[in-house]
Every structure is written in structure tokens, then in C-alpha cells.
Short mmCIF file of C-alpha atoms and ligand atoms in Angstrom, two decimals:
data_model
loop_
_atom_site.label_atom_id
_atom_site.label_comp_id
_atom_site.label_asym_id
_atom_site.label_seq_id
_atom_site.Cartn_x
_atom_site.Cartn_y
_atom_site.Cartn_z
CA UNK A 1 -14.49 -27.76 -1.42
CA UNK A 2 -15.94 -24.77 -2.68
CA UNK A 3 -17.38 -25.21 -5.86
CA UNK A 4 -15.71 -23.10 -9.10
CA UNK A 5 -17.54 -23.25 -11.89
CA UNK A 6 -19.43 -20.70 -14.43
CA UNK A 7 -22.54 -20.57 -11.97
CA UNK A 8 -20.93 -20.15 -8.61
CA UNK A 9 -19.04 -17.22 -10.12
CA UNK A 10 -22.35 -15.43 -11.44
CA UNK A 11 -23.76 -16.67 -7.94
CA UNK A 12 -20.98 -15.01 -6.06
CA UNK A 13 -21.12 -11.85 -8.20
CA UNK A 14 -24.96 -11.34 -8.42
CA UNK A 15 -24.70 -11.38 -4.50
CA UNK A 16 -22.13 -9.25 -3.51
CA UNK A 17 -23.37 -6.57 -1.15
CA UNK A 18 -20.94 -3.95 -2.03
CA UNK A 19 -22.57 -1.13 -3.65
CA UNK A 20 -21.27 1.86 -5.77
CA UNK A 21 -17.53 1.07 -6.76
CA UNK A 22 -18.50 -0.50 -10.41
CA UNK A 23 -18.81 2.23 -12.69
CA UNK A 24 -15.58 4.51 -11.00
CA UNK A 25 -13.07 2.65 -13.27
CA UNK A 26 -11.93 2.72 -17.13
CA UNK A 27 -11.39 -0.94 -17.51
CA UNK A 28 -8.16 -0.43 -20.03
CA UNK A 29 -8.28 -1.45 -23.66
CA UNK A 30 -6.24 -5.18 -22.83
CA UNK A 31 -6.11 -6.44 -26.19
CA UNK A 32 -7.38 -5.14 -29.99
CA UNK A 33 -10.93 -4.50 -29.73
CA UNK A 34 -12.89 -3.14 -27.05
CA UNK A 35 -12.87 -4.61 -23.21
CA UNK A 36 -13.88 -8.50 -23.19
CA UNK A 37 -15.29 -9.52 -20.48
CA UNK A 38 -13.80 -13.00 -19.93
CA UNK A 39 -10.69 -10.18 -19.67
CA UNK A 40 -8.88 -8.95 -16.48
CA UNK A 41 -7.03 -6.79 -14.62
CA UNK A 42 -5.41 -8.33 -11.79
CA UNK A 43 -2.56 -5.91 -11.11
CA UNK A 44 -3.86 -3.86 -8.80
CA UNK A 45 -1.18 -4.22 -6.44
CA UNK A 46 1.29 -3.21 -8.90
CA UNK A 47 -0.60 0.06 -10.43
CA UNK A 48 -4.45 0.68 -10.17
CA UNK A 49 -6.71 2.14 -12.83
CA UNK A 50 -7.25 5.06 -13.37
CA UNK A 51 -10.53 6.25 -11.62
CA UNK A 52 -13.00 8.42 -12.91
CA UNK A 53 -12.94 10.90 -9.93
CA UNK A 54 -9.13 11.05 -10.81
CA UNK A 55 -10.12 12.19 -14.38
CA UNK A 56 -12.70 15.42 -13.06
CA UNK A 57 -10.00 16.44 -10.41
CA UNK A 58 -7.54 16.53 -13.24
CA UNK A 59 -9.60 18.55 -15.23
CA UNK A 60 -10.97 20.39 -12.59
CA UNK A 61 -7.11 21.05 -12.09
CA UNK A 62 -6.44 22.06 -15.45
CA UNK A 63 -9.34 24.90 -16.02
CA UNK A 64 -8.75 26.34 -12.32
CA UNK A 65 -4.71 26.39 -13.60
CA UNK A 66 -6.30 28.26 -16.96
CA UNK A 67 -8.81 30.19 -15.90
CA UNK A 68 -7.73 31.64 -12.28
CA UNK A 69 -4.06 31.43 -12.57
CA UNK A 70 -2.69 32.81 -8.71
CA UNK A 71 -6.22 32.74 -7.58
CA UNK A 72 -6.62 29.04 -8.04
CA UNK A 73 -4.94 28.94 -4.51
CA UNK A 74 -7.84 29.86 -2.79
CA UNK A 75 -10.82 29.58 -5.13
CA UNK A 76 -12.96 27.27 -7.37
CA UNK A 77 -13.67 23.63 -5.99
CA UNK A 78 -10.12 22.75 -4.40
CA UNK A 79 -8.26 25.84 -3.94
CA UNK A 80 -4.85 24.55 -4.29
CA UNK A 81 -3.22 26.43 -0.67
CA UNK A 82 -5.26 23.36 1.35
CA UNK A 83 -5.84 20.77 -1.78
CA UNK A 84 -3.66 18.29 0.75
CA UNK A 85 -6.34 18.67 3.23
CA UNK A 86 -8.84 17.36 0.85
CA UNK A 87 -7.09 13.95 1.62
CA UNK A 88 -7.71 13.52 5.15
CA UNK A 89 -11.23 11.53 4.86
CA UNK A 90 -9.79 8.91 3.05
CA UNK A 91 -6.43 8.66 4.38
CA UNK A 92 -8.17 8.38 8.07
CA UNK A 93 -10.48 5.69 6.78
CA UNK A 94 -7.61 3.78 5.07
CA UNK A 95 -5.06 3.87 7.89
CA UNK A 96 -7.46 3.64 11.44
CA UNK A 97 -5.59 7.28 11.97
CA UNK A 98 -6.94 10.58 13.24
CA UNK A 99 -7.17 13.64 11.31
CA UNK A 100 -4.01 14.74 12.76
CA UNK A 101 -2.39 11.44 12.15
CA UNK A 102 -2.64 11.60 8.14
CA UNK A 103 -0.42 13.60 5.55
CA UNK A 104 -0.55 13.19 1.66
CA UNK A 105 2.75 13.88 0.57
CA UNK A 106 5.61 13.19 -1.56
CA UNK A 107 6.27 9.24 -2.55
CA UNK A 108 6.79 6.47 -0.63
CA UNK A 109 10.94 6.49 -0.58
CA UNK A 110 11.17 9.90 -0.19
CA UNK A 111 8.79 9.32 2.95
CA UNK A 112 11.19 6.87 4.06
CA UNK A 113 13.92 8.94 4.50
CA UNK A 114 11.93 11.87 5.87
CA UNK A 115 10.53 9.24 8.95
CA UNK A 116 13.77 7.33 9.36
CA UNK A 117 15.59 11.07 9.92
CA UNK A 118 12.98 11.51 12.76
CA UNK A 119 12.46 8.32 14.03
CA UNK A 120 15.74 5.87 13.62
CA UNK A 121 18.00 7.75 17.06
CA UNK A 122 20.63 6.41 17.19
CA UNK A 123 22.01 6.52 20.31
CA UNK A 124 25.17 5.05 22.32
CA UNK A 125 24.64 1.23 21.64
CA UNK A 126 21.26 1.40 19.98
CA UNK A 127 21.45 1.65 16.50
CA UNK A 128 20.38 -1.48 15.08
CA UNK A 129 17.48 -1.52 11.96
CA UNK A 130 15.55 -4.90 12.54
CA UNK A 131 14.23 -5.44 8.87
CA UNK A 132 13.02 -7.90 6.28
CA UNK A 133 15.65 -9.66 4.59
CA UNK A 134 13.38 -9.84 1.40
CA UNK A 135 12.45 -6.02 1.87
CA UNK A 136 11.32 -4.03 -0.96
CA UNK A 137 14.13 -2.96 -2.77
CA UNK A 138 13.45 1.28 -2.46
CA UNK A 139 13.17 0.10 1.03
CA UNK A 140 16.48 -1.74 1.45
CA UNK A 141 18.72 0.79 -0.26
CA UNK A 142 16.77 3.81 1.82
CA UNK A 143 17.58 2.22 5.08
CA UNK A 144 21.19 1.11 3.63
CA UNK A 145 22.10 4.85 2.26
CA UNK A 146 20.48 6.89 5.25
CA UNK A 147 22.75 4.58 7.83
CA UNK A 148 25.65 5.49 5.15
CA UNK A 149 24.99 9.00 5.32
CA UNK A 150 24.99 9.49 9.30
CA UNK A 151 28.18 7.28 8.68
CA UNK A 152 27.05 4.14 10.16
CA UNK A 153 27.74 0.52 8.32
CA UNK A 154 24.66 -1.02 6.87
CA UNK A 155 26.29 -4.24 7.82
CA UNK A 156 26.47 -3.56 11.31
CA UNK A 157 23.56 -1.98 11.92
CA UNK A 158 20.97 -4.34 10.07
CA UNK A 159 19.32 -7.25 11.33
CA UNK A 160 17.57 -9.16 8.33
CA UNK A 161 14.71 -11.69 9.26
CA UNK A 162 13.80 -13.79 6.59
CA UNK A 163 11.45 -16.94 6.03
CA UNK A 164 13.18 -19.97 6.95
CA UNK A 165 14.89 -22.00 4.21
CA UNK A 166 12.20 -24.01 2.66
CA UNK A 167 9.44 -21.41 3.40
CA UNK A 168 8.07 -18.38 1.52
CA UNK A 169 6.70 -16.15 4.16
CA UNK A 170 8.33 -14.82 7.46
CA UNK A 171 7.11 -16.74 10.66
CA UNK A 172 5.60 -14.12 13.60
CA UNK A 173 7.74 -16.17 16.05
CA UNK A 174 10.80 -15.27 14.45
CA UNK A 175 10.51 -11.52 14.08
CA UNK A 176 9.39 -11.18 17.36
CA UNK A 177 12.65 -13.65 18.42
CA UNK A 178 14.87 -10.97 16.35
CA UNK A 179 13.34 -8.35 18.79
CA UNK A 180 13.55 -9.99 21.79
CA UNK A 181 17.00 -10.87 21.05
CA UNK A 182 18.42 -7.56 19.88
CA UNK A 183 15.76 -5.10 21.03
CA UNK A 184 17.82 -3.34 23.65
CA UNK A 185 20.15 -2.35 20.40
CA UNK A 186 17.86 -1.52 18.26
CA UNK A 187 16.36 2.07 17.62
CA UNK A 188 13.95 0.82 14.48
CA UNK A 189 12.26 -1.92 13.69
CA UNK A 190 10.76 -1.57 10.23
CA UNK A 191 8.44 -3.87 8.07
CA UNK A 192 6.54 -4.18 5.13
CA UNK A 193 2.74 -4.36 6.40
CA UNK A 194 1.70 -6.83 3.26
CA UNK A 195 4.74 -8.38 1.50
CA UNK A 196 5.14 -7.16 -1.69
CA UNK A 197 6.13 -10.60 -3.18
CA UNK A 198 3.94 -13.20 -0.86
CA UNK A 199 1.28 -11.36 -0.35
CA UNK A 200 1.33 -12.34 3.41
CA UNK A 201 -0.07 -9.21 5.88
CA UNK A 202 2.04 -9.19 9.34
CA UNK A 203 0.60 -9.09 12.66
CA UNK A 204 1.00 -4.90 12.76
CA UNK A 205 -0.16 -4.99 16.40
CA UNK A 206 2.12 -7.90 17.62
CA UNK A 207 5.24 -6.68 16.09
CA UNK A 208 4.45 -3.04 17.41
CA UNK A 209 3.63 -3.87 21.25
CA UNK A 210 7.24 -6.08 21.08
CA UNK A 211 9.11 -3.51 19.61
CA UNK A 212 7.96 -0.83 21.74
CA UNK A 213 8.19 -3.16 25.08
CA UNK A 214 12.50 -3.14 23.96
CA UNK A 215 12.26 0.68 23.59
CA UNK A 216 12.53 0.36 19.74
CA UNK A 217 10.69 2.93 17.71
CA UNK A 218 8.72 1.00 14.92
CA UNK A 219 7.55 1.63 11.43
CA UNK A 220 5.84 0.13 8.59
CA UNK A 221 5.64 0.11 5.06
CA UNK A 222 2.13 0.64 3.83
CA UNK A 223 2.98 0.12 -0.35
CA UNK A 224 0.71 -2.95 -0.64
CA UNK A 225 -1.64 -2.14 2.61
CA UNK A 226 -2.97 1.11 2.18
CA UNK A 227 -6.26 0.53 0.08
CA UNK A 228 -5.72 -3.34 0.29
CA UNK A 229 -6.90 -4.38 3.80
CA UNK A 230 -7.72 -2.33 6.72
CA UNK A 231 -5.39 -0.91 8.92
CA UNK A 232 -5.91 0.63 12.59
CA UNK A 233 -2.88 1.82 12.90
CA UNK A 234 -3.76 4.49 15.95
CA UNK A 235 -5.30 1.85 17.84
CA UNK A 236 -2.25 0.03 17.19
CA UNK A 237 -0.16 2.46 18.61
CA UNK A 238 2.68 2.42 15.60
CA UNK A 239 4.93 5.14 15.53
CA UNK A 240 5.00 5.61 11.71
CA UNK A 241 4.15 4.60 8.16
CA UNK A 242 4.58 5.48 5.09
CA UNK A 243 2.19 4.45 1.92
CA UNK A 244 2.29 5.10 -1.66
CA UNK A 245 -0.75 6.22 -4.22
CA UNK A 246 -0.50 4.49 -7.36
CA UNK A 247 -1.06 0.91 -5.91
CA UNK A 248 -4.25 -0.03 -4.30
CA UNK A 249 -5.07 3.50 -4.12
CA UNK A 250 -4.95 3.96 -7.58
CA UNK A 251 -3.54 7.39 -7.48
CA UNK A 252 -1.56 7.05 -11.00
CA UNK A 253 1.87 6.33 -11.63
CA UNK A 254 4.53 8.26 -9.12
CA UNK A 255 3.68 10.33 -6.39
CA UNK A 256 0.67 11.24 -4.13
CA UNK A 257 2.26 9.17 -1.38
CA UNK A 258 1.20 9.38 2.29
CA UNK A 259 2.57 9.24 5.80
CA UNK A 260 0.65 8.32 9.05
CA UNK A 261 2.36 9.25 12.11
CA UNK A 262 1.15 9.10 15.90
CA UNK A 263 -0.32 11.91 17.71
CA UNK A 264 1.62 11.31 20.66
CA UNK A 265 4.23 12.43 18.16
CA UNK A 266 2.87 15.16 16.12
CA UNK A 267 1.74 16.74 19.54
CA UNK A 268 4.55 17.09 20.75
CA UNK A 269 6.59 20.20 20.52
CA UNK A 270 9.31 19.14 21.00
CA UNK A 271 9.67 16.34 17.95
CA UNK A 272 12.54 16.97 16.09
CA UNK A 273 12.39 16.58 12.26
CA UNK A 274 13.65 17.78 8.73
CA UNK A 275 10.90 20.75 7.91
CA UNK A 276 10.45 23.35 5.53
CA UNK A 277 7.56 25.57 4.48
CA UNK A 278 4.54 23.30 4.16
CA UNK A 279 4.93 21.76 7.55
CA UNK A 280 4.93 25.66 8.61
CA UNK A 281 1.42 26.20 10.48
CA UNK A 282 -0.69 27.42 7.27
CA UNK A 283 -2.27 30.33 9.44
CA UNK A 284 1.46 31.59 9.70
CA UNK A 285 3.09 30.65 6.60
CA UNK A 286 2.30 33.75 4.23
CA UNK A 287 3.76 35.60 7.88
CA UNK A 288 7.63 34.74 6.42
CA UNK A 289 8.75 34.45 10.07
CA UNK A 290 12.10 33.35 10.85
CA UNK A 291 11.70 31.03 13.07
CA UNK A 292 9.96 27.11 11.84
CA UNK A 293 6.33 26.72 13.26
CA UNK A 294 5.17 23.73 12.74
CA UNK A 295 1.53 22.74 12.88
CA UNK A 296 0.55 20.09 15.55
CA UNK A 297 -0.43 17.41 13.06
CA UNK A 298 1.13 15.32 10.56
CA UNK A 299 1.29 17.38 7.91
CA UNK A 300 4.42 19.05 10.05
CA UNK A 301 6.83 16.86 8.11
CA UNK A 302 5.22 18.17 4.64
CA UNK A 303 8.11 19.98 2.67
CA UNK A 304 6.66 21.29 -0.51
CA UNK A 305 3.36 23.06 -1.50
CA UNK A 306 1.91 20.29 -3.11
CA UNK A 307 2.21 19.04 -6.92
CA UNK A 308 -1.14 20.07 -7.83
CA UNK A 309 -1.58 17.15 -10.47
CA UNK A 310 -0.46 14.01 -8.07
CA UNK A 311 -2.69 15.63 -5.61
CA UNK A 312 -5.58 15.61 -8.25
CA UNK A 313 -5.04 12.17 -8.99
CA UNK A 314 -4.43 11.19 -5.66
CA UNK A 315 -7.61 12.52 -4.67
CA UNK A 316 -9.58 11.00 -7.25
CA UNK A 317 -8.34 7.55 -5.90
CA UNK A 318 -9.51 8.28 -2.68
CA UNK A 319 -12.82 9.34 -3.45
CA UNK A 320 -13.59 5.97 -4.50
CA UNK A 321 -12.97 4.66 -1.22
CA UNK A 322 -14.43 7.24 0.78
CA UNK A 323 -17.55 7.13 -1.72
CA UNK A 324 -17.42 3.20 -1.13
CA UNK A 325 -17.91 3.99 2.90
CA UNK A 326 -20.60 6.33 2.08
CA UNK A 327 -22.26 3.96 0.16
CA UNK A 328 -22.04 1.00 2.73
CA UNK A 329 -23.27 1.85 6.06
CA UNK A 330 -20.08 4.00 6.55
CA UNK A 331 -17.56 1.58 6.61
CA UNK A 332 -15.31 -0.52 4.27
CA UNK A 333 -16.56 -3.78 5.62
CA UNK A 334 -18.17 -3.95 2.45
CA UNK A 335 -15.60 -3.42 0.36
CA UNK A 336 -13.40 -5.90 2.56
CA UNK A 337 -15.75 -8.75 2.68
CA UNK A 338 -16.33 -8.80 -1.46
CA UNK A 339 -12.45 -8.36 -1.91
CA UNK A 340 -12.04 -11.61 0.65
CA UNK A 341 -14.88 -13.45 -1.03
CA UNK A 342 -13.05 -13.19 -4.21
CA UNK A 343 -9.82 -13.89 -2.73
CA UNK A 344 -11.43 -17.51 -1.65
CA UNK A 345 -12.69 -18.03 -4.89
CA UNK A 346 -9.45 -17.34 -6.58
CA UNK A 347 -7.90 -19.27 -4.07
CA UNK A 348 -10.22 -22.67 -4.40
CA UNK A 349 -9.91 -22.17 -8.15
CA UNK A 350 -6.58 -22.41 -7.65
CA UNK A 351 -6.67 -25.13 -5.58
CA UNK A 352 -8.49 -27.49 -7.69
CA UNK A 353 -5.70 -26.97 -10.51
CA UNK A 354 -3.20 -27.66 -7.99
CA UNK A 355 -4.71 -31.02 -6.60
CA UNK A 356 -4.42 -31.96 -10.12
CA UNK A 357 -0.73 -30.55 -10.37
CA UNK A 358 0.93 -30.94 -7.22
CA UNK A 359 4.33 -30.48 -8.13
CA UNK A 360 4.31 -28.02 -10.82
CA UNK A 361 3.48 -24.98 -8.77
CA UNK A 362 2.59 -24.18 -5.05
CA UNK A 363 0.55 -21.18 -3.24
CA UNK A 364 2.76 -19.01 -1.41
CA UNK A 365 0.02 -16.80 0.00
CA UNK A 366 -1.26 -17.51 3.39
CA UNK A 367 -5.17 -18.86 3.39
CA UNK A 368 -5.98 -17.42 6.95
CA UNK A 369 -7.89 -14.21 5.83
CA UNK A 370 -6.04 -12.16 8.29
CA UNK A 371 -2.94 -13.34 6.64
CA UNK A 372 -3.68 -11.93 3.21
CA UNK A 373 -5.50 -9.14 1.18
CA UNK A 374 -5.99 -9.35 -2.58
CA UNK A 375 -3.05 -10.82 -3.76
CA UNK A 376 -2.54 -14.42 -4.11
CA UNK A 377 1.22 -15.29 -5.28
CA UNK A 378 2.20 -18.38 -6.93
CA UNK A 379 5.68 -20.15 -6.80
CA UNK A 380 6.29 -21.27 -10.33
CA UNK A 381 10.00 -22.62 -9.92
CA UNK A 382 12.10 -20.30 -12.78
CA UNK A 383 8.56 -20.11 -15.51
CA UNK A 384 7.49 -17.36 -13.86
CA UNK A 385 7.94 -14.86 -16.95
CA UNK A 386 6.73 -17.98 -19.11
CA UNK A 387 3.58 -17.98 -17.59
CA UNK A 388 2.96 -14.31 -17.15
CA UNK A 389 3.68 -13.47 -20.68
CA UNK A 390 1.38 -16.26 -21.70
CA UNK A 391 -1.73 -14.76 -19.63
CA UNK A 392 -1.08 -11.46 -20.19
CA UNK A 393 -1.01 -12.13 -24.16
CA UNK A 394 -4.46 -13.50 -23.78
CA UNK A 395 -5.85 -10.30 -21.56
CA UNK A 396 -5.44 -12.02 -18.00
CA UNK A 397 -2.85 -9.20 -16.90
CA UNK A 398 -0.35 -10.03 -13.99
CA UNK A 399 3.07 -10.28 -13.27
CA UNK A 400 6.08 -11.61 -12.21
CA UNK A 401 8.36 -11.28 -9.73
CA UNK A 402 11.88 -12.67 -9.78
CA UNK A 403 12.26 -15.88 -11.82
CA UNK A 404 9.40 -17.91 -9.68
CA UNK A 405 6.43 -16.27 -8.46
CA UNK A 406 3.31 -14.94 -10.72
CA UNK A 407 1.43 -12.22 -8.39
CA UNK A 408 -2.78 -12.18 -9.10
CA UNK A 409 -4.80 -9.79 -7.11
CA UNK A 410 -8.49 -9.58 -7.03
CA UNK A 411 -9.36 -6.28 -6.47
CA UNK A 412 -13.18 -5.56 -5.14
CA UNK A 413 -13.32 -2.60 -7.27
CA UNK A 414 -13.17 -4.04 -10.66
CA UNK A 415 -12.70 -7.82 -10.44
CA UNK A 416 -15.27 -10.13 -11.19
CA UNK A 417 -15.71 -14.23 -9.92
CA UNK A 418 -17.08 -14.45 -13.80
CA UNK A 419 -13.24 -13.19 -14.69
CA UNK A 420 -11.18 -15.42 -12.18
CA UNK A 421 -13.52 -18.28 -13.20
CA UNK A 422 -12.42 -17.65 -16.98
CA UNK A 423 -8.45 -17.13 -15.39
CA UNK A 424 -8.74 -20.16 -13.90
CA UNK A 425 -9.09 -22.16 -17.12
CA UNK A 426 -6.39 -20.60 -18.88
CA UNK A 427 -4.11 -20.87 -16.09
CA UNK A 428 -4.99 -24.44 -15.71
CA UNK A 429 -3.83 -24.95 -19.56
CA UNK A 430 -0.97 -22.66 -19.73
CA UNK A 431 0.63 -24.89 -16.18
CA UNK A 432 -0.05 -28.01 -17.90
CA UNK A 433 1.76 -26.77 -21.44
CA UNK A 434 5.11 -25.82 -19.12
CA UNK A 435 4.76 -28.86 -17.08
CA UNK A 436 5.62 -30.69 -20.35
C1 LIG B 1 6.01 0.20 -4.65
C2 LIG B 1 6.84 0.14 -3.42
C3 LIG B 1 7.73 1.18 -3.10
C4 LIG B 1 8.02 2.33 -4.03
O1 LIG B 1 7.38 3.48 -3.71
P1 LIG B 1 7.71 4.90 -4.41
O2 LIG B 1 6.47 5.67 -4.12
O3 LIG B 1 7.91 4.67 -5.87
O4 LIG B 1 8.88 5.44 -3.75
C5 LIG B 1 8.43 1.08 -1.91
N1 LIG B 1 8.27 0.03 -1.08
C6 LIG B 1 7.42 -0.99 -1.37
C7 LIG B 1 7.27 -2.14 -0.43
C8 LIG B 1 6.70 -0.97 -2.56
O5 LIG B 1 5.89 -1.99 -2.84
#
């Protein structure tokens, strides 16, 4: 077993390859005093820091706003008419996409609803939505109210897959069952790429070949993907996703959201969606003709020009990744090697308290690395608040989801072995207190 103590951690940190991502962050004042090292944030998955690229775009923002007023469109470092472009880089190195294939825009729900009105067709006997049971809430309510609005039941149209009773994460075999089964009445099939609550990463490429063999369209939800492990969605040949900024993208709380969509689809003329302005070709735009133009990429389904400020922010979060590539041969193999390393760690920490405890708590993440990014989720059975409140209170910040499962997530761009090594203690002493 790998070993977990003090000097493995500074081993593992002192030779981590990744370069460049260390001093991006403003590790937040946890307790009284300034940071502590034995300290950590391990809520990455629920809202990232705030980066320091965020911080100068914001600013940047703010004296272009002052000192240019209408002229900020198209002057000074991002001139606001084409500030969405500015996200392309990073949203094509995030998602596997194409330049065309990338849009940051609006949040993730409101992305939802915008995909789902061009991509769930219903059509004579196909109208089924093959979906996680355990879905995301946002996500379960925006598939429930658009079916309500085109006045279709939510109970006839959804197909749920859940884990099977005893289990904590859905089974490959059994969404691709659900497919097989009622794929010739189904027009979407949409998942979560990373469960929000296990942690577990679905087989994007599997699920997409089956869907589209049954003449489904299929989508997935990039909340706790985007940022977290790497995606090729193009290669993949998905038909849509939608992510959200504030996550592992660390885009600040609310919008920048993003949408990846298929070229085969924003190509094509002939694509029907909901449009307005922004998805207007931007050569033609300021032309105020009467007829909708859209531009040949993804940023078609754009509505709005822009919120400058989630934009800023936005941006800022994706510098750091794009900076990351730059900084490591051009890729984020770097970046997803030190968050797996520390993933393992966590993980074998966490193992050696369980061997000692094996029935107060059990790991609900998968172990196989392509099963997982940086979250590891624990199932605490009804002490989940108990124990988060405990580590939080001591500066080990994570959460809790439901009455039973603590989420920790190890992200590469802040988290340190030396920090889980110093979780692990505490968590060993907090299990053994409610055990009692
Ligand atoms: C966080 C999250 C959302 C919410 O996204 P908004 O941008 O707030 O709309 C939706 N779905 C999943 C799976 C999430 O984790």
C-alpha cells in the first residue's frame, strides 16, 4: 500500500512536474489569522478560488468601463464587442472542441434549455429523455419544465437510470441497457459527464456511439467536468454540452457558463434554434437586417452581448488553464497527472483509516483513474453534516451532500499532499469521535 505519511507527502509534492499554476490563487482567509498551511481548500468542485488573472480582467474591466465608456467596445486590451472570443483557447483545450465548437455564454441551466429547444425533437413516437435518476437537481427540473412547456408529461417521457439498490454509482451496462431498450423512442439521452455527488466520470464515448446507433441525439452535462478531467468531446462525436464557470473553472459565483456543440451542427444552415442578436454573424450585426444570420459556429445560439463582468471573471479562470498548457509542453497532461497523483494519495490515506474502520464509512468514488477526477466522496450513513461541520471548523473545507456523503476534491491548482496528509489525521479522529 502506498505509504501516507509526513514524508511521502513532501516527496510527492517536491516532485510534481506541473509548473506555473501555484502562485494564480488567493488561498482564502479559512480561519482567524492568516492562511495555515496544514489548512485546505477542498471545494473546488463546488466553487473555485478566485484567480488572480480573474482579479486584472476585472479591473481591467472596470477602468476600460471608466475611462472609454462606448469605446470600450472596441478598444483597450479586450474590447468588449468580441470579449466572448477571448474564451475560445481555453474552452477548446478544456472540451477536445474546435474553435467553432466552443461558446462562453450564459449559465449552465439556462444552457440547458437553450440545447434541449434545439436538440430534444420530438417527433411521432420519439420523445423519450433517457436521464439519471440522481440528476442534478437544475438539471431534473429543466428537463421536467421544458417537456411541460411543449405540453408533454415528464412522467411519460423520462426514463431514469439509477445505481442499483445497494450501489452508489450507475453501472455502464445499465445505461447502455436503457438505450438499447428504449432507443427507438427516445429523442435525448442526457447525462451528467462526472456525477456531481459520486464523483464517478461516465464513459462519454460509449454512451454517445449507443445513443447515436438508436438515432437518439445525446448531451452531457459538463458542471463537474469542464476543468476537472479532460474531455474530447469532438472526437467523441457528442452532439452537445453544456458547462458552468464557477466550479473547476473557477470563474466566480453565477454565470460565465459555456456550451460545446458539434460542427456537423453549427455548419449546418439549416439547424434550427432559439436566436437573437449575439448569435447574429458579428460582421452583420451593427447592419440591423431583418432577417436572423447566424454565424457558422457555436456562438450562433449566443443571445445577449455578453455581461462584461462574468466574462472578466470567466476569463481570468481560463487563463490559468491555458497558462498551465503553455507552461507544460502544451498540454494539460501535466496538470492531469498531479491532480490524479493527489487523488491516489487522498485515496490511500483514506484507505488506511478505513481498514481500521470498516463499517463506519465507505468510498463511493470509483478507484479506476478513468472513473474519477478530483473528487473523492464518502458515504457517511446520516453524519454527513456532523462531519463536515467538524472539518470545516478546523480549516479542512468540504461539504456535504444529502444526509450521507462528505465530497473532498484535490484540486492540482492549489492542493497540496502536505494538506491531505494533515486532512487525513483529522478525519481519522473526527470518524472515530462519531463512531462512538
Ligand atoms: C452546479 C450545477 C448546475 C448549476 O449550474 P448553473 O450555472 O447555476 O445553472 C447544474 N447542473 C449540475 C450537474 C451542477 O453541478
Amino acid at each position: 500500500m502506498q505509504a501516507v505519511d509526513l514524508d511521502a507527502a513532501r516527496h510527492l509534492d517536491s516532485t510534481s512536474t506541473l509548473i506555473g499554476p501555484e502562485n494564480s490563487f488567493n488561498l482564502p482567509k479559512i480561519a482567524e489569522g492568516s492562511p495555515d498551511p496544514s489548512q485546505a481548500y477542498f471545494l473546488g468542485h463546488s466553487l473555485g478560488l478566485m484567480p488572480r488573472q480573474s482579479g486584472q480582467r476585472l479591473n481591467d474591466a472596470i477602468s476600460s468601463w471608466r475611462e472609454r465608456g462606448i469605446r470600450g467596445h472596441f478598444e483597450g486590451q479586450s474590447p468588449w464587442y468580441r470579449i466572448d472570443e477571448e474564451a475560445i483557447p481555453g474552452l477548446k483545450l478544456l472540451t477536445g472542441g474546435t474553435e467553432r465548437e466552443v461558446v462562453l455564454m450564459n449559465s449552465l441551466s439556462v444552457n440547458l434549455h437553450v440545447m434541449m429547444q434545439a436538440f430534444y425533437r420530438p417527433e411521432g413516437d420519439r420523445k423519450l429523455v433517457i436521464m439519471e435518476g440522481g440528476a442534478f437537481p437544475s438539471d431534473r427540473y429543466g428537463v421536467q419544465t421544458h417537456l411541460r412547456v411543449r405540453d408533454l408529461s415528464p412522467q411519460e417521457c423520462i426514463v431514469e437510470v439509477s445505481p442499483r439498490s445497494g450501489e452508489h454509482t450507475l453501472r455502464t451496462e445499465d445505461i447502455l441497457a436503457a438505450i438499447e431498450n428504449h432507443g427507438e423512442k427516445t429523442a435525448l439521452v442526457f447525462f451528467g459527464a462526472v456525477q456531481f455527488v459520486s464523483g464517478q466520470v461516465l464513459d462519454i464515448e460509449k454512451i454517445t456511439a449507443a445513443a447515436q446507433a438508436k438515432g437518439c441525439k445525446v448531451g452531457f452535462d459538463l458542471a463537474h467536468a469542464s476543468g476537472n478531467i479532460p474531455l474530447k468531446l469532438h472526437d467523441w462525436g457528442t452532439d452537445f454540452a453544456i458547462g458552468c464557470g464557477y466550479k473547476y473553472l473557477n470563474g466566480g459565483a453565477g454565470d460565465g457558463g459555456h456550451a460545446w456543440i458539434h460542427e456537423r451542427h453549427v455548419m449546418n444552415p439549416e439547424l434550427v434554434h432559439l436566436g437573437a442578436w449575439w448569435g447574429n454573424d458579428p460582421d452583420t450585426r451593427f447592419k440591423m437586417q431583418h432577417e436572423f444570420e447566424p454565424v457558422l459556429r457555436a456562438s450562433r445560439f449566443a443571445l445577449s452581448n455578453p455581461p462584461l463582468f462574468s466574462a472578466a471573471a470567466a476569463l481570468g479562470g481560463l487563463d490559468v488553464f491555458v497558462e498551465s498548457a503553455r507552461n507544460n509542453g502544451g498540454s494539460l497532461d501535466a496538470l492531469w497527472q498531479r491532480r490524479e497523483d493527489l487523488w491516489q494519495f487522498l485515496h490511500a490515506t483514506v484507505s488506511a483509516i478505513h481498514e481500521k474502520m470498516p463499517t463506519v464509512f465507505e468510498i463511493i468514488t470509483p478507484a479506476d483513474p478513468k472513473e474519477h477526477g478530483a473528487m473523492l466522496s464518502l458515504f457517511v450513513q446520516g453524519k454527513a453534516v456532523e462531519i463536515e461541520k467538524a472539518l470545516c471548523d478546523e480549516g479542512f473545507i468540504v461539504d456535504a451532500r444529502g444526509d450521507s456523503v462528505v465530497r473532498i476534491s484535490v484540486v492540482p491548482l492549489w492542493v497540496s499532499a502536505e494538506q491531505i496528509h494533515h486532512f487525513g489525521k483529522r478525519l481519522h479522529e473526527i470518524l472515530a469521535a462519531t463512531a462512538l
